[in-house]
CSV table of C-alpha atoms in Angstrom, one decimal:
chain,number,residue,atom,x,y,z
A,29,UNK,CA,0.0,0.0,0.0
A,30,UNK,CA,2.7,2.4,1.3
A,31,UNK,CA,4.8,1.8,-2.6
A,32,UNK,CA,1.5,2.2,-4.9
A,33,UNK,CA,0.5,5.1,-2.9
A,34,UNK,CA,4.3,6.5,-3.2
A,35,UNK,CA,4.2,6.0,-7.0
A,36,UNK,CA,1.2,8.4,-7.1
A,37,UNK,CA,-1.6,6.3,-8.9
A,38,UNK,CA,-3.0,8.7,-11.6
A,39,UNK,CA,-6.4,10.4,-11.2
A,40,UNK,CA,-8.8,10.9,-13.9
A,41,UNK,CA,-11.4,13.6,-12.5
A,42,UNK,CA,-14.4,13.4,-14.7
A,43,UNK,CA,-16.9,16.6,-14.8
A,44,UNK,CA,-20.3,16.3,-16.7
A,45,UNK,CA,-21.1,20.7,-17.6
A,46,UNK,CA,-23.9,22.6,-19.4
A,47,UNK,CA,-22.6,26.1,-19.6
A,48,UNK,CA,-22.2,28.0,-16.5
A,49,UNK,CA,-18.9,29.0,-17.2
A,50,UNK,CA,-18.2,30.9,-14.1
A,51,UNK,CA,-19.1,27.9,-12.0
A,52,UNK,CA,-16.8,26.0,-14.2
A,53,UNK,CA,-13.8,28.2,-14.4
A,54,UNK,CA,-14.3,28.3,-10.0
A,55,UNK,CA,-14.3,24.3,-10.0
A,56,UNK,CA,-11.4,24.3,-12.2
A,57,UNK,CA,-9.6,26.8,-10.9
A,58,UNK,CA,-9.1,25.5,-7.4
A,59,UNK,CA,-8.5,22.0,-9.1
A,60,UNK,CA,-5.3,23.3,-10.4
A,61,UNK,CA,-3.9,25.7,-8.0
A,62,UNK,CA,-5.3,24.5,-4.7
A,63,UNK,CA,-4.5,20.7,-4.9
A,64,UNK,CA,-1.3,19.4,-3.4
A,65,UNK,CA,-1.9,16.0,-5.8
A,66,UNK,CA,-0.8,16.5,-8.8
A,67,UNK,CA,-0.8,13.2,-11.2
A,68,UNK,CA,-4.1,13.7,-12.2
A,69,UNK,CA,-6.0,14.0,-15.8
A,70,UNK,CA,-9.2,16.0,-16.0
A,71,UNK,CA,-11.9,15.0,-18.7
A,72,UNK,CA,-14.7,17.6,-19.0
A,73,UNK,CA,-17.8,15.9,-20.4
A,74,UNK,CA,-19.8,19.0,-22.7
A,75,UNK,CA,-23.3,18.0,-22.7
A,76,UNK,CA,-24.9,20.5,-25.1
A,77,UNK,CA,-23.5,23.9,-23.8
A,78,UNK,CA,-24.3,27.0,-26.2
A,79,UNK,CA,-23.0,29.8,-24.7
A,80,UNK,CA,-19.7,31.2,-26.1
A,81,UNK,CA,-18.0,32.3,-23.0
A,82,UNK,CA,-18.3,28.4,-22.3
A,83,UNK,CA,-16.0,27.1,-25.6
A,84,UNK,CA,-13.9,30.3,-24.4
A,85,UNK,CA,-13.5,28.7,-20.8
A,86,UNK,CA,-12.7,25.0,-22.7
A,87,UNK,CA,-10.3,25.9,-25.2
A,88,UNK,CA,-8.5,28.3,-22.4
A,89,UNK,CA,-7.7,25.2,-20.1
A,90,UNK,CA,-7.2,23.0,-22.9
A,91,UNK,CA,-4.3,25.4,-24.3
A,92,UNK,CA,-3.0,26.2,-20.7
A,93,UNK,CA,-3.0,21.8,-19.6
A,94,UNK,CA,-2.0,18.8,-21.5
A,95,UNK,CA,-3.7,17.1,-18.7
A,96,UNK,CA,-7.5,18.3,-20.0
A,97,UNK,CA,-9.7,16.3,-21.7
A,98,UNK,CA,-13.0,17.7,-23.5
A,99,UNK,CA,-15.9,14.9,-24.4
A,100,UNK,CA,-18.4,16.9,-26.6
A,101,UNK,CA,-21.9,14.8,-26.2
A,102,UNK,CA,-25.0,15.5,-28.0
A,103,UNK,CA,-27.7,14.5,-26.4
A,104,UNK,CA,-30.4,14.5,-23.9
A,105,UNK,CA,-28.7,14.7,-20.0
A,106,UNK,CA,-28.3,11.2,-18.7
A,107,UNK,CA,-25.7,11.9,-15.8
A,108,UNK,CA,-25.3,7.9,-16.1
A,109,UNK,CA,-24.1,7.3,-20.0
A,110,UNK,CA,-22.2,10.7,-20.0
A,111,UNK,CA,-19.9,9.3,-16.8
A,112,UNK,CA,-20.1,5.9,-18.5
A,113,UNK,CA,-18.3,7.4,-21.5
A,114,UNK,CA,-16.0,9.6,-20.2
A,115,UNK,CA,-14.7,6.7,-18.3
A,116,UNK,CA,-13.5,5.6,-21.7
A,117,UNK,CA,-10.9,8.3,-21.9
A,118,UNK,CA,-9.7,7.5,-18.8
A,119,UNK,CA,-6.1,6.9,-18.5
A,120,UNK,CA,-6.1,7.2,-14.6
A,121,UNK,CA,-6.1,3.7,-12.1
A,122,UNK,CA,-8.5,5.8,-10.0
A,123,UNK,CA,-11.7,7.3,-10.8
A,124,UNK,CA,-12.9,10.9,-9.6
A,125,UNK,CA,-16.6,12.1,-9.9
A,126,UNK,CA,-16.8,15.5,-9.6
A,127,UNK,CA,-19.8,18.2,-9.8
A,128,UNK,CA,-18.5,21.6,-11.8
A,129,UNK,CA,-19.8,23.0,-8.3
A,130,UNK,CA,-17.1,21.8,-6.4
A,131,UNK,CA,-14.5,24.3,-4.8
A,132,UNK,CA,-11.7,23.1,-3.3
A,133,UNK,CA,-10.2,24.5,-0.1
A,134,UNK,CA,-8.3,21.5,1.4
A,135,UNK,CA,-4.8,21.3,-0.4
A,136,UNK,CA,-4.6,17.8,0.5
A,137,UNK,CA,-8.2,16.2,-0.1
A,138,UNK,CA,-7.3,14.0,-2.9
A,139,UNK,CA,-3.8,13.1,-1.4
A,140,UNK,CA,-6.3,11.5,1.7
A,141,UNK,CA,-9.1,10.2,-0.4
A,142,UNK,CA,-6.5,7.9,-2.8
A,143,UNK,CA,-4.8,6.6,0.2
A,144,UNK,CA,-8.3,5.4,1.2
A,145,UNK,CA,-9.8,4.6,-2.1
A,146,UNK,CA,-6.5,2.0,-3.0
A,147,UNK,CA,-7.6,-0.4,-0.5
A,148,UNK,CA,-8.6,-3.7,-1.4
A,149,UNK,CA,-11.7,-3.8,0.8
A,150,UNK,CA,-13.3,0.3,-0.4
A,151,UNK,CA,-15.2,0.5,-3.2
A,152,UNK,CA,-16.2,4.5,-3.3
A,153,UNK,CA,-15.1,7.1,-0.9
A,154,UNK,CA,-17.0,10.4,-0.1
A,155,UNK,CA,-15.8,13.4,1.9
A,156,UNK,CA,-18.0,16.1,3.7
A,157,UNK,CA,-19.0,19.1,1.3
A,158,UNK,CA,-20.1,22.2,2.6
A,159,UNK,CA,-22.6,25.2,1.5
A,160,UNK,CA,-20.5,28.3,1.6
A,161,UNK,CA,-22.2,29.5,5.1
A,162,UNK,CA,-19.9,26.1,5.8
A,163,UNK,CA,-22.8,23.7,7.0
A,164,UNK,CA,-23.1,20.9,5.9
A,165,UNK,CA,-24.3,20.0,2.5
A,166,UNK,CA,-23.2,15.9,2.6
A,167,UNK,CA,-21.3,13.7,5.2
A,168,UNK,CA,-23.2,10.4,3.8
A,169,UNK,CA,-26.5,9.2,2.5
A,170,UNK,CA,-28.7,7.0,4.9
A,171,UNK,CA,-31.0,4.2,3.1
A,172,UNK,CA,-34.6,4.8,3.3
A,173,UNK,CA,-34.0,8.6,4.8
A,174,UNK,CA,-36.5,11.1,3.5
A,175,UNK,CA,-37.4,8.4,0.4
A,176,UNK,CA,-35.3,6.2,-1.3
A,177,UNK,CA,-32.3,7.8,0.1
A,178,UNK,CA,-31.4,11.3,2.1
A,179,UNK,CA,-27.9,13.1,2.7
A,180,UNK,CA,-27.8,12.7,6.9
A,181,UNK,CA,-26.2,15.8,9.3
A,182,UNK,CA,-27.7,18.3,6.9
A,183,UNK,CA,-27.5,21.5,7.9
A,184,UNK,CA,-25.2,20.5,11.0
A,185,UNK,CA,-22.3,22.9,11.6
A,186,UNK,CA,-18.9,22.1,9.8
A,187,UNK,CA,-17.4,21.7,13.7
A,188,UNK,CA,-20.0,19.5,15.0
A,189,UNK,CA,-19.1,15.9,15.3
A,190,UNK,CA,-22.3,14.8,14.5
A,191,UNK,CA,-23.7,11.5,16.5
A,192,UNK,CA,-20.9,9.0,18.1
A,193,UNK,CA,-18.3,11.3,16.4
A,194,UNK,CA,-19.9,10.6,12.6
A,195,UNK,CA,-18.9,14.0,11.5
A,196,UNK,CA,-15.5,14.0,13.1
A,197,UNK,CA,-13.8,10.3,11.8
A,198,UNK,CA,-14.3,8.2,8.7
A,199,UNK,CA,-17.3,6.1,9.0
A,200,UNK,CA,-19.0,3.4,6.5
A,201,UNK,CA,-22.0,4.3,4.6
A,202,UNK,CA,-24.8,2.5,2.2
A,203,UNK,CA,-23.8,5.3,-0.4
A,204,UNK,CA,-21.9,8.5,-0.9
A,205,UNK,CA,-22.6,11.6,-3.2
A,206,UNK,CA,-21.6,11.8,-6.9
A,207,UNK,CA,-21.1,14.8,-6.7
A,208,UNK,CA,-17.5,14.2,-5.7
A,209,UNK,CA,-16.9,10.8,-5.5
A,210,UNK,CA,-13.7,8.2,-5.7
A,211,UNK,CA,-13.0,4.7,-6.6
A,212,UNK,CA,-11.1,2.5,-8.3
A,213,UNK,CA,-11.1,1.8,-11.8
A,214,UNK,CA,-11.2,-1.6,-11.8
A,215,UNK,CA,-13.7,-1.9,-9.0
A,216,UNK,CA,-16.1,0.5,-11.7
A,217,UNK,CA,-15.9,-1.9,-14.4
A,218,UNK,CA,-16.5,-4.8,-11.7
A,219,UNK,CA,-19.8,-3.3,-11.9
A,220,UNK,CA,-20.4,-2.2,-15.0
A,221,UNK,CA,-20.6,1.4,-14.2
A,222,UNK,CA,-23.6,3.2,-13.5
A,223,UNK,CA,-27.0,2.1,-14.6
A,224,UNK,CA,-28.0,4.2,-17.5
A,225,UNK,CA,-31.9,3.6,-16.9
A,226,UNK,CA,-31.1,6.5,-13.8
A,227,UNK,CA,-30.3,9.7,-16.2
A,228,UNK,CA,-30.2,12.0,-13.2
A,229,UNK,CA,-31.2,10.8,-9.8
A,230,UNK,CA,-30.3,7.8,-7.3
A,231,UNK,CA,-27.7,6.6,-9.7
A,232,UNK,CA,-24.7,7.3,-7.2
A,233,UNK,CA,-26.8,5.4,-4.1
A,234,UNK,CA,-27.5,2.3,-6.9
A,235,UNK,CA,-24.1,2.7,-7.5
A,236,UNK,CA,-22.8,2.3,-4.5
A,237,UNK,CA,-25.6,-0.2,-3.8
A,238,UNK,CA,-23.8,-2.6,-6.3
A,239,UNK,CA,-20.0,-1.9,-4.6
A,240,UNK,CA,-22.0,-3.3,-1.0
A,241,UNK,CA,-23.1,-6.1,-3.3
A,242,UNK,CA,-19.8,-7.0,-4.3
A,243,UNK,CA,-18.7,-6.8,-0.3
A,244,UNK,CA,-16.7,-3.8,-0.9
A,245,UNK,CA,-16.8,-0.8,2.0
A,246,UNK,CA,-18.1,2.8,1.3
A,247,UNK,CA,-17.1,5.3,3.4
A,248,UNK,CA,-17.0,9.2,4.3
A,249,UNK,CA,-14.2,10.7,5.2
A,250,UNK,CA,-15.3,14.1,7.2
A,251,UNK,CA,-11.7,15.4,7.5
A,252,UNK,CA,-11.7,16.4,4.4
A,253,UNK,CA,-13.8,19.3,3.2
A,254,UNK,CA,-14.9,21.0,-0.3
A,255,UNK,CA,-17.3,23.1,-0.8
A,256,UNK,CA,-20.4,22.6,-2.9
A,257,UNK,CA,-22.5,24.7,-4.7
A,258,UNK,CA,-25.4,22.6,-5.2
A,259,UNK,CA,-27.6,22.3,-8.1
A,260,UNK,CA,-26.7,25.5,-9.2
A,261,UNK,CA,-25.7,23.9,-12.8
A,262,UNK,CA,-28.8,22.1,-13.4
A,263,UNK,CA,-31.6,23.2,-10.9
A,264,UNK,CA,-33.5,21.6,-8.3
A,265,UNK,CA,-36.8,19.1,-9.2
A,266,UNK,CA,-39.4,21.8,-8.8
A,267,UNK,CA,-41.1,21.6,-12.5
A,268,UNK,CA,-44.0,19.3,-12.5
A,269,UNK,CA,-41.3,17.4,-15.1
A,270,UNK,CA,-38.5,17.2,-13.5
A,271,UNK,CA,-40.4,15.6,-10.3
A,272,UNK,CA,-42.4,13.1,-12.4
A,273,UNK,CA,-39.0,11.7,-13.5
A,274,UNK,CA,-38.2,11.6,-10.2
A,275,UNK,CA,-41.1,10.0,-9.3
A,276,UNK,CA,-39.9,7.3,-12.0
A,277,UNK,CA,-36.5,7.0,-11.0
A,278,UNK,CA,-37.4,6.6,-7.2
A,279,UNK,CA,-40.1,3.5,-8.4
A,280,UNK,CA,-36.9,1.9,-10.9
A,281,UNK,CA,-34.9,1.6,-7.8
A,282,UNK,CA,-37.6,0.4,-5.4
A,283,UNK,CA,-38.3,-2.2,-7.9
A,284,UNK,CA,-34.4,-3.2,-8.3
A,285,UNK,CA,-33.4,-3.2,-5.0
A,286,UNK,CA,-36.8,-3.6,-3.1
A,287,UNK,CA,-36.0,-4.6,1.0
A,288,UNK,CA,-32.6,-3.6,0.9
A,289,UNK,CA,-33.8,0.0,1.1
A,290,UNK,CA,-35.8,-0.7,4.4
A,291,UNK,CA,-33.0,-0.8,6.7
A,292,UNK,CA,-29.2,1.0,6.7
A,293,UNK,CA,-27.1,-1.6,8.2
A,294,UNK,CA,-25.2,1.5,8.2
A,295,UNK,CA,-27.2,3.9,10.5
A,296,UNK,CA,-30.3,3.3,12.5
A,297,UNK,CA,-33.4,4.9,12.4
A,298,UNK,CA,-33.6,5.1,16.3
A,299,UNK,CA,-30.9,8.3,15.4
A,300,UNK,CA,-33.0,9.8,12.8
C-alpha cells in the first residue's frame, strides 16, 4: 500500500457541464492551484453547452494543460451514459466524480481520499461538502431517509461531530454523493458502471448499492472538506417534469433493489 500510494496512482477527474462557465472556471480553478496531488487528468464531459463564454473557458484550459480532456456529447442529459463514457478516456487507475460546483479548499483532499480509495476492501469514498455558510451540504447518504435515500447531518455545523463522532472520523456508509466521489477503476468496471436507466437521480446510491453487493466498503471521510454549490448547474426538481422523472426513477430503484432499502445496516433509524 505504502509503494502504490508513493508511486502516485494517476487520477482521472471526470466533470459532466452545461454552460455556467463561471461555475466552471471556479471548480477548475481550485482544481489546479489549490491541490497538493498532482498526477491527475481532467476530462470535462460538454453535454450541449451553447453559450460562447463556455467554448472560451474549454479551449483556455485545454491550451494552458496537457492534462484536460473535453468529451463533446449531443444528447439528452443522462448523468449515467455521459460518466459511462467519459470513463472511456480514462487513463487514470482511480476514478474521480466531480460536480462543476465543487470548490476546493483542502490542499490535500485527494492526497487523503486515494490513500483510502487503494484499498482492497473500499469501493467508493465520499468526503464532507459544505454550503458556503460552511454547513453541511453531505457527510453520507442514509437508506430509506427522506425516500429512497437522504444526505444525513444536513445542515449541522462544519465543527459538529455529529452523533458518536460521525462528523469528526471516517465512517462506512450504504452510499456516498456523486457529486464528488472516488473509486477505483477496476472496481467500476467490476460493476459495469452506473445504470443508465437512472439519467439524473439515485444513480450514485444504486451505485454504490452494487459496490455493498460485491462486499466492498463505502465510506465518508469528514476530515476532508470541499465546498459545494449545489444544483446550481442544473436546478432543483421543482417543475411538475422534473419531479415526475423523479417519481420514476425513485419507483426503478424500489423495484431493483426492493428490502434492501428498508433498513441501513449502516445507520439506525432510532438516530434519525
Amino acid at each position: 500500500l505504502v509503494e502504490y500510494i508513493h508511486n502516485n496512482p494517476k487520477v482521472s477527474i471526470i466533470i459532466p457541464i452545461k454552460d455556467k462557465a463561471n461555475i466552471t472556471r471556479t471548480c477548475l480553478k481550485s482544481l489546479y492551484e489549490k491541490t497538493n496531488y498532482k498526477n491527475f487528468e481532467i476530462i470535462l464531459v460538454d453535454n450541449n453547452s451553447s453559450e460562447e463564454e463556455t467554448f472560451e473557458l474549454l479551449d483556455e484550459y485545454k491550451n494552458k494543460y496537457d492534462n484536460f480532456k473535453i468529451k463533446r456529447l449531443e444528447c439528452e442529459f443522462n448523468y449515467s451514459y455521459l460518466n459511462n463514457e467519459a470513463v472511456k478516456l480514462a487513463n487514470g487507475d482511480l476514478l474521480l466524480f466531480l460536480n462543476n460546483d465543487i470548490e476546493v479548499i483542502d490542499p490535500n483532499w485527494l492526497d487523503i481520499m486515494v490513500g483510502y480509495a487503494i484499498q482492497k476492501h473500499i469501493g467508493c469514498v465520499g468526503i464532507k461538502l459544505l454550503y458556503k455558510d460552511k454547513k453541511v451540504q453531505h457527510a453520507g447518504v442514509v437508506l430509506g431517509y427522506g425516500g429512497v435515500a437522504g444526505h444525513i447531518y444536513v445542515p449541522y455545523d462544519r465543527n459538529d461531530v455529529g452523533l458518536f463522532g460521525r462528523l469528526a472520523m471516517p465512517y462506512n456508509y450504504s452510499a456516498v454523493t456523486a457529486a464528488c466521489m472516488l473509486i477505483e477503476k477496476k472496481k467500476f468496471k467490476e460493476i459495469d458502471g452506473f445504470d443508465e436507466k437512472l439519467k439524473v437521480a439515485l444513480n450514485d446510491v444504486d451505485f454504490n448499492l452494487k459496490l455493498l453487493e460485491k462486499k466492498y466498503n463505502n465510506v465518508v471521510l469528514p476530515q476532508v472538506n470541499l465546498f459545494h454549490y449545489e444544483s446550481k448547474s442544473r436546478g432543483y426538481e421543482v417543475t411538475k417534469e422534473k419531479q415526475e422523472r423523479y417519481t420514476k426513477e425513485e419507483e426503478y430503484m424500489k423495484n431493483k433493489w426492493k428490502e434492501k432499502l428498508d433498513k441501513d445496516k449502516y445507520f439506525s433509524k432510532n438516530n434519525l
